[in-house]
Short mmCIF file of C-alpha atoms in Angstrom, two decimals:
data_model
loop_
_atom_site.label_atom_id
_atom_site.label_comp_id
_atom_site.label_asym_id
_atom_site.label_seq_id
_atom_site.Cartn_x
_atom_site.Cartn_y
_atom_site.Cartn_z
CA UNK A 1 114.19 94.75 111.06
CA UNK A 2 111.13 94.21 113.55
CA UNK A 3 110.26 90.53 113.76
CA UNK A 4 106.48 89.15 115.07
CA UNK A 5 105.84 87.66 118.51
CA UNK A 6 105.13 84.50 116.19
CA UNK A 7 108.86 84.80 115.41
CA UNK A 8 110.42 85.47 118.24
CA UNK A 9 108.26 83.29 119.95
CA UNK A 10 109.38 80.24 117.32
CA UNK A 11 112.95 81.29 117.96
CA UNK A 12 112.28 81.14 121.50
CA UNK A 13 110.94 77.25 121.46
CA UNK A 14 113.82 76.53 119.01
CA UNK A 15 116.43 77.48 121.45
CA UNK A 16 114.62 75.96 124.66
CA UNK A 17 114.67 73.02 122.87
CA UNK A 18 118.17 73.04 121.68
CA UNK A 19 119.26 73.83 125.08
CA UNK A 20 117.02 71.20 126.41
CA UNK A 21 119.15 68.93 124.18
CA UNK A 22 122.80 70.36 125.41
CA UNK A 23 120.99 70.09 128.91
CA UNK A 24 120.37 66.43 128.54
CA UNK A 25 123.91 65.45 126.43
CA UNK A 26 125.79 67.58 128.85
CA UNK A 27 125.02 67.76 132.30
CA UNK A 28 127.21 70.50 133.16
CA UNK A 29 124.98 73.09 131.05
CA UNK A 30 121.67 72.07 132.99
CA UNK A 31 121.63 75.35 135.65
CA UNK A 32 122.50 77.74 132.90
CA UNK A 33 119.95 75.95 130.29
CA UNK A 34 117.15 76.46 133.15
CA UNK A 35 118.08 80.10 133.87
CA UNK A 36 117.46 80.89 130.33
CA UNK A 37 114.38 78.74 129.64
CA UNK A 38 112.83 80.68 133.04
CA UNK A 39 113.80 84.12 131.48
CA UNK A 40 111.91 83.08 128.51
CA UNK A 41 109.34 82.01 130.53
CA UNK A 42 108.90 85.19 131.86
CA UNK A 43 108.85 86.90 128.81
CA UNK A 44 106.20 84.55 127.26
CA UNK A 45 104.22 85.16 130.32
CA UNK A 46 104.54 89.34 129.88
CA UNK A 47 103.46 89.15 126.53
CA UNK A 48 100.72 86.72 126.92
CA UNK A 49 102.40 84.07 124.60
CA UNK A 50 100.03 81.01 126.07
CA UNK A 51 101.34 78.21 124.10
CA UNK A 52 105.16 79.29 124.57
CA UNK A 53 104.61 79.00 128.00
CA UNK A 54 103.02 75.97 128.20
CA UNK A 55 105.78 74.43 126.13
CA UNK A 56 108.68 76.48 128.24
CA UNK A 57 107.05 75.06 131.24
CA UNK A 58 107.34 71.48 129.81
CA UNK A 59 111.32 72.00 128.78
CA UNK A 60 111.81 73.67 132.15
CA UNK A 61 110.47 70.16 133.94
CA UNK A 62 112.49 67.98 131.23
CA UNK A 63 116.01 70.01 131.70
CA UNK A 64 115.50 69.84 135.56
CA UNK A 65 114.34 66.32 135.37
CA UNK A 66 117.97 65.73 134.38
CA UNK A 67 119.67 66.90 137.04
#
């Protein structure tokens, strides 16, 4: 089963935020919530996914915020 870039891109966000959450509630998952947020990032970025990135870029500053 092939899903969209709308898709993948909404699972994306979902997770972000989840970890985002996890990030926030547990401190100790904040460098390995980050690591994975950026390697979205990145793949938003290759695939030209505008508004994923603009919201990774806003979890990425709100998980590292925490630290």
């Amino acid at each position: 089963m092939r899903h969209t870039f709308d898709e993948t891109a909404g699972f994306i966000r979902g997770r972000a935020l989840s970890l985002a959450y996890e990030a926030t509630k547990y401190p100790a998952t904040q460098k390995v919530a980050a690591a994975w947020v950026r390697l979205a990032l990145a793949w938003a970025r290759q695939y030209g996914q505008t508004a994923l990135v603009d919201d990774l870029t806003r979890i990425i500053s709100r998980i590292e915020g925490e630290v």
